[in-house]
PDB file of C-alpha atoms and ligand atoms in Angstrom:
ATOM      1  CA  UNK A  26     -12.111  11.523  -2.160  1.00 97.00           C
ATOM      2  CA  UNK A  27     -12.426  14.900  -3.316  1.00 98.00           C
ATOM      3  CA  UNK A  28     -11.992  16.027  -6.962  1.00 97.00           C
ATOM      4  CA  UNK A  29      -8.622  17.433  -6.799  1.00 98.00           C
ATOM      5  CA  UNK A  30      -7.462  14.404  -5.037  1.00 98.00           C
ATOM      6  CA  UNK A  31      -9.429  12.082  -7.865  1.00 98.00           C
ATOM      7  CA  UNK A  32      -8.200  14.138 -10.842  1.00 98.00           C
ATOM      8  CA  UNK A  33      -4.633  13.407  -9.156  1.00 98.00           C
ATOM      9  CA  UNK A  34      -4.795   9.990  -9.109  1.00 98.00           C
ATOM     10  CA  UNK A  35      -6.641   9.445 -12.111  1.00 98.00           C
ATOM     11  CA  UNK A  36      -3.310  11.489 -13.779  1.00 98.00           C
ATOM     12  CA  UNK A  37      -0.480  10.195 -11.663  1.00 98.00           C
ATOM     13  CA  UNK A  38      -1.311   6.334 -10.612  1.00 98.00           C
ATOM     14  CA  UNK A  39      -0.488   7.802  -7.282  1.00 98.00           C
ATOM     15  CA  UNK A  40      -1.548  10.288  -4.579  1.00 98.00           C
ATOM     16  CA  UNK A  41      -0.100  11.905  -1.905  1.00 98.00           C
ATOM     17  CA  UNK A  42      -2.826  11.954   1.285  1.00 98.00           C
ATOM     18  CA  UNK A  43      -1.025  14.786   3.953  1.00 98.00           C
ATOM     19  CA  UNK A  44      -1.446  14.627   7.719  1.00 98.00           C
ATOM     20  CA  UNK A  45      -3.815  11.299   7.273  1.00 98.00           C
ATOM     21  CA  UNK A  46      -2.436   9.534  10.508  1.00 98.00           C
ATOM     22  CA  UNK A  47      -2.687  11.995  13.567  1.00 98.00           C
ATOM     23  CA  UNK A  48       0.894  12.287  15.605  1.00 98.00           C
ATOM     24  CA  UNK A  49      -0.867  10.424  18.480  1.00 98.00           C
ATOM     25  CA  UNK A  50      -1.159   7.559  15.823  1.00 98.00           C
ATOM     26  CA  UNK A  51       2.599   7.992  14.623  1.00 98.00           C
ATOM     27  CA  UNK A  52       4.131   7.245  17.622  1.00 98.00           C
ATOM     28  CA  UNK A  53       1.799   4.625  18.770  1.00 98.00           C
ATOM     29  CA  UNK A  54       2.761   2.773  15.798  1.00 98.00           C
ATOM     30  CA  UNK A  55       6.648   3.826  15.829  1.00 98.00           C
ATOM     31  CA  UNK A  56       6.215   2.297  19.286  1.00 98.00           C
ATOM     32  CA  UNK A  57       5.104  -0.556  18.696  1.00 98.00           C
ATOM     33  CA  UNK A  58       7.830  -1.309  16.215  1.00 98.00           C
ATOM     34  CA  UNK A  59      10.525  -0.040  18.661  1.00 98.00           C
ATOM     35  CA  UNK A  60       8.937  -2.557  21.288  1.00 98.00           C
ATOM     36  CA  UNK A  61       9.257  -5.497  18.361  1.00 98.00           C
ATOM     37  CA  UNK A  62      12.765  -4.054  16.708  1.00 97.00           C
ATOM     38  CA  UNK A  63      13.852  -7.784  17.475  1.00 97.00           C
ATOM     39  CA  UNK A  64      11.382  -9.087  14.854  1.00 97.00           C
ATOM     40  CA  UNK A  65      12.776  -7.500  12.007  1.00 97.00           C
ATOM     41  CA  UNK A  66      14.150  -9.827   9.210  1.00 96.00           C
ATOM     42  CA  UNK A  67      15.600  -9.197   5.621  1.00 94.00           C
ATOM     43  CA  UNK A  68      13.138  -8.393   2.658  1.00 90.00           C
ATOM     44  CA  UNK A  69      13.645 -11.600   0.854  1.00 82.00           C
ATOM     45  CA  UNK A  70      11.560  -9.887  -2.380  1.00 79.00           C
ATOM     46  CA  UNK A  71      14.164  -6.596  -2.567  1.00 77.00           C
ATOM     47  CA  UNK A  72      16.138  -7.948  -6.100  1.00 86.00           C
ATOM     48  CA  UNK A  73      17.894  -5.481  -8.105  1.00 94.00           C
ATOM     49  CA  UNK A  74      18.014  -7.795 -11.341  1.00 91.00           C
ATOM     50  CA  UNK A  75      21.214  -6.439 -13.331  1.00 95.00           C
ATOM     51  CA  UNK A  76      21.081  -2.974 -12.491  1.00 96.00           C
ATOM     52  CA  UNK A  77      24.197  -1.003 -11.270  1.00 96.00           C
ATOM     53  CA  UNK A  78      22.314   1.694  -9.811  1.00 97.00           C
ATOM     54  CA  UNK A  79      19.625   0.058  -7.904  1.00 97.00           C
ATOM     55  CA  UNK A  80      22.153  -2.158  -5.850  1.00 96.00           C
ATOM     56  CA  UNK A  81      23.327  -1.758  -2.250  1.00 96.00           C
ATOM     57  CA  UNK A  82      25.282  -3.558   0.375  1.00 96.00           C
ATOM     58  CA  UNK A  83      22.333  -5.040   1.599  1.00 94.00           C
ATOM     59  CA  UNK A  84      18.442  -5.754   1.736  1.00 95.00           C
ATOM     60  CA  UNK A  85      15.323  -3.488   2.863  1.00 96.00           C
ATOM     61  CA  UNK A  86      14.807  -4.619   6.000  1.00 97.00           C
ATOM     62  CA  UNK A  87      10.760  -5.635   6.705  1.00 97.00           C
ATOM     63  CA  UNK A  88       8.431  -6.854   9.628  1.00 97.00           C
ATOM     64  CA  UNK A  89       4.910  -8.104   9.255  1.00 94.00           C
ATOM     65  CA  UNK A  90       3.030 -10.320  11.325  1.00 93.00           C
ATOM     66  CA  UNK A  91       2.607  -7.310  12.969  1.00 96.00           C
ATOM     67  CA  UNK A  92      -1.438  -8.148  13.421  1.00 94.00           C
ATOM     68  CA  UNK A  93      -0.961 -10.466  15.956  1.00 93.00           C
ATOM     69  CA  UNK A  94       2.039  -9.507  17.889  1.00 95.00           C
ATOM     70  CA  UNK A  95       1.361  -9.357  21.556  1.00 95.00           C
ATOM     71  CA  UNK A  96      -0.956  -6.664  22.885  1.00 95.00           C
ATOM     72  CA  UNK A  97      -1.428  -4.048  23.040  1.00 97.00           C
ATOM     73  CA  UNK A  98       1.408  -3.392  20.098  1.00 97.00           C
ATOM     74  CA  UNK A  99      -0.813  -5.552  17.519  1.00 96.00           C
ATOM     75  CA  UNK A 100      -3.644  -2.653  18.037  1.00 97.00           C
ATOM     76  CA  UNK A 101      -2.423   0.526  16.322  1.00 98.00           C
ATOM     77  CA  UNK A 102      -1.800  -1.725  13.165  1.00 97.00           C
ATOM     78  CA  UNK A 103      -5.468  -3.425  13.528  1.00 96.00           C
ATOM     79  CA  UNK A 104      -6.965   0.075  13.573  1.00 97.00           C
ATOM     80  CA  UNK A 105      -5.059   0.974  10.311  1.00 97.00           C
ATOM     81  CA  UNK A 106      -6.829  -1.827   8.582  1.00 96.00           C
ATOM     82  CA  UNK A 107     -10.605  -0.015   8.071  1.00 97.00           C
ATOM     83  CA  UNK A 108      -9.272   3.519   9.259  1.00 98.00           C
ATOM     84  CA  UNK A 109     -11.660   5.900   9.100  1.00 97.00           C
ATOM     85  CA  UNK A 110     -10.277   8.486   6.685  1.00 98.00           C
ATOM     86  CA  UNK A 111      -9.091   5.577   4.456  1.00 98.00           C
ATOM     87  CA  UNK A 112     -12.160   4.373   4.119  1.00 98.00           C
ATOM     88  CA  UNK A 113     -13.488   6.783   1.429  1.00 98.00           C
ATOM     89  CA  UNK A 114     -10.817   6.260  -0.648  1.00 98.00           C
ATOM     90  CA  UNK A 115     -11.187   2.813  -0.896  1.00 98.00           C
ATOM     91  CA  UNK A 116     -14.717   3.012  -1.674  1.00 97.00           C
ATOM     92  CA  UNK A 117     -13.939   5.199  -4.391  1.00 98.00           C
ATOM     93  CA  UNK A 118     -10.942   3.598  -5.490  1.00 98.00           C
ATOM     94  CA  UNK A 119     -12.475   0.074  -5.361  1.00 97.00           C
ATOM     95  CA  UNK A 120     -16.209   0.722  -5.653  1.00 94.00           C
ATOM     96  CA  UNK A 121     -18.651  -1.294  -3.193  1.00 89.00           C
ATOM     97  CA  UNK A 122     -16.534  -3.952  -1.299  1.00 94.00           C
ATOM     98  CA  UNK A 123     -12.972  -4.613  -0.800  1.00 97.00           C
ATOM     99  CA  UNK A 124     -10.302  -6.589   1.281  1.00 95.00           C
ATOM    100  CA  UNK A 125      -7.148  -6.686   2.360  1.00 95.00           C
ATOM    101  CA  UNK A 126      -5.043  -8.890  -0.098  1.00 93.00           C
ATOM    102  CA  UNK A 127      -2.458  -9.535   2.488  1.00 90.00           C
ATOM    103  CA  UNK A 128      -0.816  -9.085   5.800  1.00 90.00           C
ATOM    104  CA  UNK A 129       0.277  -5.541   6.303  1.00 95.00           C
ATOM    105  CA  UNK A 130       4.463  -4.936   6.517  1.00 96.00           C
ATOM    106  CA  UNK A 131       6.999  -2.694   6.936  1.00 98.00           C
ATOM    107  CA  UNK A 132       9.661  -1.814   4.845  1.00 98.00           C
ATOM    108  CA  UNK A 133      12.754  -0.189   6.219  1.00 98.00           C
ATOM    109  CA  UNK A 134      15.587   1.191   5.274  1.00 97.00           C
ATOM    110  CA  UNK A 135      19.256   2.525   6.231  1.00 96.00           C
ATOM    111  CA  UNK A 136      22.053   3.482   4.615  1.00 97.00           C
ATOM    112  CA  UNK A 137      22.801   1.879   1.151  1.00 94.00           C
ATOM    113  CA  UNK A 138      20.377  -0.462   1.181  1.00 95.00           C
ATOM    114  CA  UNK A 139      19.141  -1.693  -1.883  1.00 96.00           C
ATOM    115  CA  UNK A 140      16.421  -0.949  -4.148  1.00 96.00           C
ATOM    116  CA  UNK A 141      14.051  -3.248  -5.717  1.00 97.00           C
ATOM    117  CA  UNK A 142      13.578  -3.176  -9.838  1.00 97.00           C
ATOM    118  CA  UNK A 143      10.809  -1.143 -11.404  1.00 97.00           C
ATOM    119  CA  UNK A 144       7.366  -2.907 -11.748  1.00 96.00           C
ATOM    120  CA  UNK A 145       3.908  -2.807 -12.069  1.00 92.00           C
ATOM    121  CA  UNK A 146       1.475  -3.824 -15.095  1.00 79.00           C
ATOM    122  CA  UNK A 147       1.242  -0.972 -17.773  1.00 75.00           C
ATOM    123  CA  UNK A 148      -1.667  -1.119 -20.244  1.00 73.00           C
ATOM    124  CA  UNK A 149       0.338  -3.405 -23.067  1.00 79.00           C
ATOM    125  CA  UNK A 150      -1.304  -6.298 -21.901  1.00 82.00           C
ATOM    126  CA  UNK A 151      -4.572  -6.807 -19.691  1.00 86.00           C
ATOM    127  CA  UNK A 152      -3.866  -8.210 -16.395  1.00 90.00           C
ATOM    128  CA  UNK A 153      -6.735  -8.853 -13.777  1.00 90.00           C
ATOM    129  CA  UNK A 154      -4.894  -8.425 -11.007  1.00 92.00           C
ATOM    130  CA  UNK A 155      -3.536  -5.145 -11.723  1.00 93.00           C
ATOM    131  CA  UNK A 156      -5.278  -2.341 -13.767  1.00 95.00           C
ATOM    132  CA  UNK A 157      -6.838   0.907 -14.089  1.00 96.00           C
ATOM    133  CA  UNK A 158      -9.956   1.736 -15.695  1.00 95.00           C
ATOM    134  CA  UNK A 159     -12.365   4.649 -15.572  1.00 97.00           C
ATOM    135  CA  UNK A 160     -15.269   4.193 -16.700  1.00 96.00           C
ATOM    136  CA  UNK A 161     -18.750   5.906 -16.476  1.00 94.00           C
ATOM    137  CA  UNK A 162     -17.715   8.722 -14.317  1.00 95.00           C
ATOM    138  CA  UNK A 163     -15.956   5.937 -12.096  1.00 96.00           C
ATOM    139  CA  UNK A 164     -12.303   4.689 -11.483  1.00 97.00           C
ATOM    140  CA  UNK A 165     -11.492   0.632 -10.975  1.00 97.00           C
ATOM    141  CA  UNK A 166      -8.423  -0.401  -9.871  1.00 97.00           C
ATOM    142  CA  UNK A 167      -6.480  -3.944  -9.696  1.00 96.00           C
ATOM    143  CA  UNK A 168      -4.835  -4.037  -5.742  1.00 96.00           C
ATOM    144  CA  UNK A 169      -4.070  -0.793  -4.759  1.00 98.00           C
ATOM    145  CA  UNK A 170      -1.315  -0.006  -1.905  1.00 98.00           C
ATOM    146  CA  UNK A 171      -1.780   2.114   0.813  1.00 98.00           C
ATOM    147  CA  UNK A 172       1.425   3.056   1.993  1.00 98.00           C
ATOM    148  CA  UNK A 173       1.555   5.073   5.841  1.00 98.00           C
ATOM    149  CA  UNK A 174       4.983   6.666   6.057  1.00 98.00           C
ATOM    150  CA  UNK A 175       6.368   6.507   9.896  1.00 98.00           C
ATOM    151  CA  UNK A 176       9.075   8.665   9.317  1.00 98.00           C
ATOM    152  CA  UNK A 177       9.931  12.042   7.390  1.00 98.00           C
ATOM    153  CA  UNK A 178      11.299  10.951   3.859  1.00 98.00           C
ATOM    154  CA  UNK A 179      13.104  13.745   1.488  1.00 96.00           C
ATOM    155  CA  UNK A 180      12.809  13.563  -2.027  1.00 94.00           C
ATOM    156  CA  UNK A 181      16.827  11.820  -3.131  1.00 95.00           C
ATOM    157  CA  UNK A 182      16.484   9.723  -0.138  1.00 98.00           C
ATOM    158  CA  UNK A 183      15.217   6.585  -1.941  1.00 98.00           C
ATOM    159  CA  UNK A 184      12.950   4.512  -0.714  1.00 98.00           C
ATOM    160  CA  UNK A 185       9.231   4.735  -2.993  1.00 98.00           C
ATOM    161  CA  UNK A 186       9.672   5.350  -6.294  1.00 98.00           C
ATOM    162  CA  UNK A 187       6.741   6.025  -8.977  1.00 98.00           C
ATOM    163  CA  UNK A 188       6.838   6.834 -12.937  1.00 98.00           C
ATOM    164  CA  UNK A 189       3.853   8.853 -12.903  1.00 98.00           C
ATOM    165  CA  UNK A 190       1.192   8.233 -15.230  1.00 97.00           C
ATOM    166  CA  UNK A 191       2.547   4.634 -16.066  1.00 96.00           C
ATOM    167  CA  UNK A 192      -0.787   2.944 -14.771  1.00 96.00           C
ATOM    168  CA  UNK A 193      -1.849   4.235 -18.616  1.00 95.00           C
ATOM    169  CA  UNK A 194       1.351   3.127 -20.679  1.00 94.00           C
ATOM    170  CA  UNK A 195       0.066   1.336 -23.486  1.00 93.00           C
ATOM    171  CA  UNK A 196       3.962   0.169 -24.260  1.00 93.00           C
ATOM    172  CA  UNK A 197       5.949  -2.098 -22.261  1.00 93.00           C
ATOM    173  CA  UNK A 198       8.612  -0.067 -19.810  1.00 95.00           C
ATOM    174  CA  UNK A 199      12.326  -0.659 -21.597  1.00 95.00           C
ATOM    175  CA  UNK A 200      14.462  -2.867 -18.903  1.00 95.00           C
ATOM    176  CA  UNK A 201      16.885  -0.275 -18.624  1.00 97.00           C
ATOM    177  CA  UNK A 202      14.679   2.627 -17.443  1.00 97.00           C
ATOM    178  CA  UNK A 203      12.813  -0.420 -14.987  1.00 97.00           C
ATOM    179  CA  UNK A 204      16.509  -0.764 -13.436  1.00 97.00           C
ATOM    180  CA  UNK A 205      17.231   3.025 -13.407  1.00 98.00           C
ATOM    181  CA  UNK A 206      20.000   3.171 -15.338  1.00 97.00           C
ATOM    182  CA  UNK A 207      18.649   5.867 -18.088  1.00 98.00           C
ATOM    183  CA  UNK A 208      15.692   8.696 -18.116  1.00 98.00           C
ATOM    184  CA  UNK A 209      15.636   8.982 -14.441  1.00 97.00           C
ATOM    185  CA  UNK A 210      14.280  12.263 -14.427  1.00 98.00           C
ATOM    186  CA  UNK A 211      10.461   9.705 -15.450  1.00 98.00           C
ATOM    187  CA  UNK A 212      11.364   8.183 -12.201  1.00 98.00           C
ATOM    188  CA  UNK A 213       9.943  10.070  -8.974  1.00 98.00           C
ATOM    189  CA  UNK A 214      11.043   9.337  -5.331  1.00 98.00           C
ATOM    190  CA  UNK A 215       8.153  10.606  -3.576  1.00 98.00           C
ATOM    191  CA  UNK A 216       8.938  12.429  -0.265  1.00 98.00           C
ATOM    192  CA  UNK A 217       6.372  12.298   2.596  1.00 97.00           C
ATOM    193  CA  UNK A 218       6.451  13.557   6.134  1.00 98.00           C
ATOM    194  CA  UNK A 219       5.808  10.803   9.005  1.00 98.00           C
ATOM    195  CA  UNK A 220       1.377  10.357   9.275  1.00 98.00           C
ATOM    196  CA  UNK A 221       1.480  10.889   5.412  1.00 98.00           C
ATOM    197  CA  UNK A 222      -0.811   8.412   3.286  1.00 98.00           C
ATOM    198  CA  UNK A 223       0.682   7.614  -0.216  1.00 98.00           C
ATOM    199  CA  UNK A 224      -1.666   5.203  -2.465  1.00 98.00           C
ATOM    200  CA  UNK A 225      -0.534   4.024  -5.750  1.00 98.00           C
ATOM    201  CA  UNK A 226      -1.897   1.311  -7.801  1.00 98.00           C
ATOM    202  CA  UNK A 227       0.371  -1.626  -8.139  1.00 97.00           C
ATOM    203  CA  UNK A 228      -0.648  -1.072 -12.277  1.00 97.00           C
ATOM    204  CA  UNK A 229       1.333   1.969 -11.523  1.00 98.00           C
ATOM    205  CA  UNK A 230       5.294   1.464 -12.735  1.00 97.00           C
ATOM    206  CA  UNK A 231       6.916   1.683  -9.381  1.00 98.00           C
ATOM    207  CA  UNK A 232       9.744   0.286  -7.117  1.00 98.00           C
ATOM    208  CA  UNK A 233      12.316   1.171  -4.674  1.00 97.00           C
ATOM    209  CA  UNK A 234      15.194   3.190  -4.292  1.00 98.00           C
ATOM    210  CA  UNK A 235      18.517   2.638  -2.774  1.00 97.00           C
ATOM    211  CA  UNK A 236      18.178   4.089   0.580  1.00 98.00           C
ATOM    212  CA  UNK A 237      20.837   7.787   0.914  1.00 97.00           C
ATOM    213  CA  UNK A 238      19.829   9.437   4.241  1.00 97.00           C
ATOM    214  CA  UNK A 239      22.418   8.419   6.920  1.00 95.00           C
ATOM    215  CA  UNK A 240      20.639  10.645   9.507  1.00 95.00           C
ATOM    216  CA  UNK A 241      17.196   8.793   9.171  1.00 97.00           C
ATOM    217  CA  UNK A 242      15.975   5.350   8.696  1.00 97.00           C
ATOM    218  CA  UNK A 243      13.512   4.606   6.562  1.00 98.00           C
ATOM    219  CA  UNK A 244       9.649   3.343   7.838  1.00 98.00           C
ATOM    220  CA  UNK A 245       6.655   2.535   6.241  1.00 98.00           C
ATOM    221  CA  UNK A 246       3.596   0.581   6.384  1.00 98.00           C
ATOM    222  CA  UNK A 247       2.378  -0.736   3.278  1.00 98.00           C
ATOM    223  CA  UNK A 248      -0.773  -1.673   3.582  1.00 98.00           C
ATOM    224  CA  UNK A 249      -2.978  -3.795   0.125  1.00 97.00           C
ATOM    225  CA  UNK A 250      -5.712  -4.024  -0.945  1.00 97.00           C
ATOM    226  CA  UNK A 251      -8.160  -5.867  -3.387  1.00 97.00           C
ATOM    227  CA  UNK A 252     -11.485  -5.329  -4.943  1.00 97.00           C
ATOM    228  CA  UNK A 253     -13.833  -7.867  -3.251  1.00 95.00           C
ATOM    229  CA  UNK A 254     -13.384 -10.094  -6.006  1.00 93.00           C
ATOM    230  CA  UNK A 255      -9.620 -10.498  -6.449  1.00 91.00           C
ATOM    231  CA  UNK A 256      -6.641 -11.954  -4.199  1.00 90.00           C
ATOM    232  CA  UNK A 257      -3.130 -11.350  -5.478  1.00 88.00           C
ATOM    233  CA  UNK A 258      -0.713 -12.660  -3.508  1.00 86.00           C
ATOM    234  CA  UNK A 259      -0.722 -14.929  -0.571  1.00 70.00           C
ATOM    235  CA  UNK A 260      -2.900 -14.523   2.109  1.00 59.00           C
ATOM    236  CA  UNK A 261      -3.441 -13.627   6.052  1.00 59.00           C
ATOM    237  CA  UNK A 262      -5.825 -16.647   6.688  1.00 56.00           C
ATOM    238  CA  UNK A 263      -6.284 -20.196   5.415  1.00 52.00           C
ATOM    239  CA  UNK A 264      -9.439 -21.342   4.901  1.00 50.00           C
ATOM    240  CA  UNK A 265     -11.335 -19.531   7.754  1.00 58.00           C
ATOM    241  CA  UNK A 266     -10.472 -16.157   9.751  1.00 69.00           C
ATOM    242  CA  UNK A 267      -7.894 -16.559  12.377  1.00 74.00           C
ATOM    243  CA  UNK A 268      -9.323 -17.302  15.651  1.00 80.00           C
ATOM    244  CA  UNK A 269      -8.259 -13.318  16.757  1.00 86.00           C
ATOM    245  CA  UNK A 270     -10.892 -11.719  14.496  1.00 87.00           C
ATOM    246  CA  UNK A 271     -13.471 -11.835  17.414  1.00 88.00           C
ATOM    247  CA  UNK A 272     -10.864  -9.378  18.528  1.00 92.00           C
ATOM    248  CA  UNK A 273     -12.034  -6.541  15.916  1.00 93.00           C
ATOM    249  CA  UNK A 274     -14.889  -4.163  14.942  1.00 95.00           C
ATOM    250  CA  UNK A 275     -17.202  -5.633  12.412  1.00 94.00           C
ATOM    251  CA  UNK A 276     -15.659  -3.154   9.967  1.00 95.00           C
ATOM    252  CA  UNK A 277     -11.876  -4.627  10.578  1.00 94.00           C
ATOM    253  CA  UNK A 278     -13.541  -8.051  10.225  1.00 93.00           C
ATOM    254  CA  UNK A 279     -15.512  -7.313   6.934  1.00 93.00           C
ATOM    255  CA  UNK A 280     -12.106  -6.579   5.687  1.00 94.00           C
ATOM    256  CA  UNK A 281     -10.654 -10.031   6.473  1.00 92.00           C
ATOM    257  CA  UNK A 282     -13.167 -11.605   4.133  1.00 92.00           C
ATOM    258  CA  UNK A 283     -11.959 -13.763   1.846  1.00 90.00           C
ATOM    259  CA  UNK A 284     -12.745 -12.513  -2.009  1.00 92.00           C
ATOM    260  CA  UNK A 285     -16.089 -13.047  -3.146  1.00 92.00           C
ATOM    261  CA  UNK A 286     -19.254 -11.030  -3.758  1.00 92.00           C
ATOM    262  CA  UNK A 287     -22.792 -12.650  -2.822  1.00 91.00           C
ATOM    263  CA  UNK A 288     -24.301 -10.882   0.468  1.00 91.00           C
ATOM    264  CA  UNK A 289     -20.917  -9.509   1.165  1.00 93.00           C
ATOM    265  CA  UNK A 290     -20.499  -6.707   4.195  1.00 94.00           C
ATOM    266  CA  UNK A 291     -19.532  -3.513   2.856  1.00 95.00           C
ATOM    267  CA  UNK A 292     -18.112  -0.490   4.866  1.00 96.00           C
ATOM    268  CA  UNK A 293     -19.846   2.223   3.969  1.00 94.00           C
ATOM    269  CA  UNK A 294     -17.923   6.204   3.719  1.00 95.00           C
ATOM    270  CA  UNK A 295     -19.065   6.746   7.587  1.00 95.00           C
ATOM    271  CA  UNK A 296     -17.275   3.532   8.737  1.00 94.00           C
ATOM    272  CA  UNK A 297     -20.956   1.364   9.233  1.00 94.00           C
ATOM    273  CA  UNK A 298     -20.533  -2.253   8.036  1.00 95.00           C
ATOM    274  CA  UNK A 299     -24.000  -3.393   5.659  1.00 93.00           C
ATOM    275  CA  UNK A 300     -24.633  -6.035   3.414  1.00 89.00           C
ATOM    276  CA  UNK A 301     -26.763  -3.786   1.165  1.00 76.00           C
ATOM    277  CA  UNK A 302     -25.052  -0.706   0.046  1.00 68.00           C
ATOM    278  CA  UNK A 303     -27.046   2.352   1.667  1.00 66.00           C
ATOM    279  CA  UNK A 304     -25.642   3.927  -2.495  1.00 59.00           C
ATOM    280  CA  UNK A 305     -24.913   2.073  -5.298  1.00 54.00           C
TER     281      UNK A 305
HETATM  282  O1  AKG B 401       7.365   1.102  -1.535  1.00 67.45           O
HETATM  283  C1  AKG B 401       8.539   0.716  -1.920  1.00 67.45           C
HETATM  284  O2  AKG B 401       9.484   0.909  -1.590  1.00 67.45           O
HETATM  285  C2  AKG B 401       7.630  -0.311  -3.638  1.00 67.45           C
HETATM  286  C3  AKG B 401       7.443  -1.664  -2.661  1.00 67.45           C
HETATM  287  C4  AKG B 401       7.126  -2.313  -3.755  1.00 67.45           C
HETATM  288  O3  AKG B 401       7.028  -2.213  -4.805  1.00 67.45           O
HETATM  289  C5  AKG B 401       7.603  -3.855  -3.277  1.00 67.45           C
HETATM  290  O4  AKG B 401       8.155  -4.988  -2.310  1.00 67.45           O
HETATM  291  O5  AKG B 401       7.192  -4.848  -3.856  1.00 67.45           O
END
């Protein structure tokens, strides 16, 4: 993560990394989704509160469970867990040790899919699961979202939106702003191309705008990571690793570790997994 990217992530509470995935990786992920299209469900999490502007005619679509899709379709998703280009971002944002918070999922939207009311913690109270601090030259966050775009998104299409800088807001966000009814100019619908990565802090106020593009559906892969000591949402494991863990690399396995600190496997920027960090 270079100085420009650190500046932008600190300033905005989100960062766009262009072309993080190669065309081959995007194609492999999209082929896996296409081959499993019958598994698409509705996203029970999407809701619009009392908003008249976030409503649509139907809910967002959602895929989950991709890590256990039949081979070869699970592989491109397993490869994302500790993607070599994403590791340095996670090491900068979370410091030494981070983990997959819960199963990755894909959000889809087609014309008039409803939005999701803006949410996220801001500084008005301490929330140990979603926060941002910068101290002693280091940034640290609660859960963060790595959103890989699998289809292009233009500004105005809908989908992911954020209030830039809101991870540092001192006051509660008024309901009518969270419902996208007023001051819409502070809400940014982040555009991106297939293969771009958007990293955002769960503490940055964010949500989903209704989808307006009639030519193209939204297809975004969300992978959420927490620092090594935190578990935000329900997990991908029960009391122990799933049996398919043997099919993973050492780095991928270490991402599935439960929350703990002592003698934890850590992933170096170059992808090597170590128990004692080569640097602090
Ligand atoms: O990417 C988006 O549309 C926002 C996702 C989100 O915040 C959620 O599903 O909780």
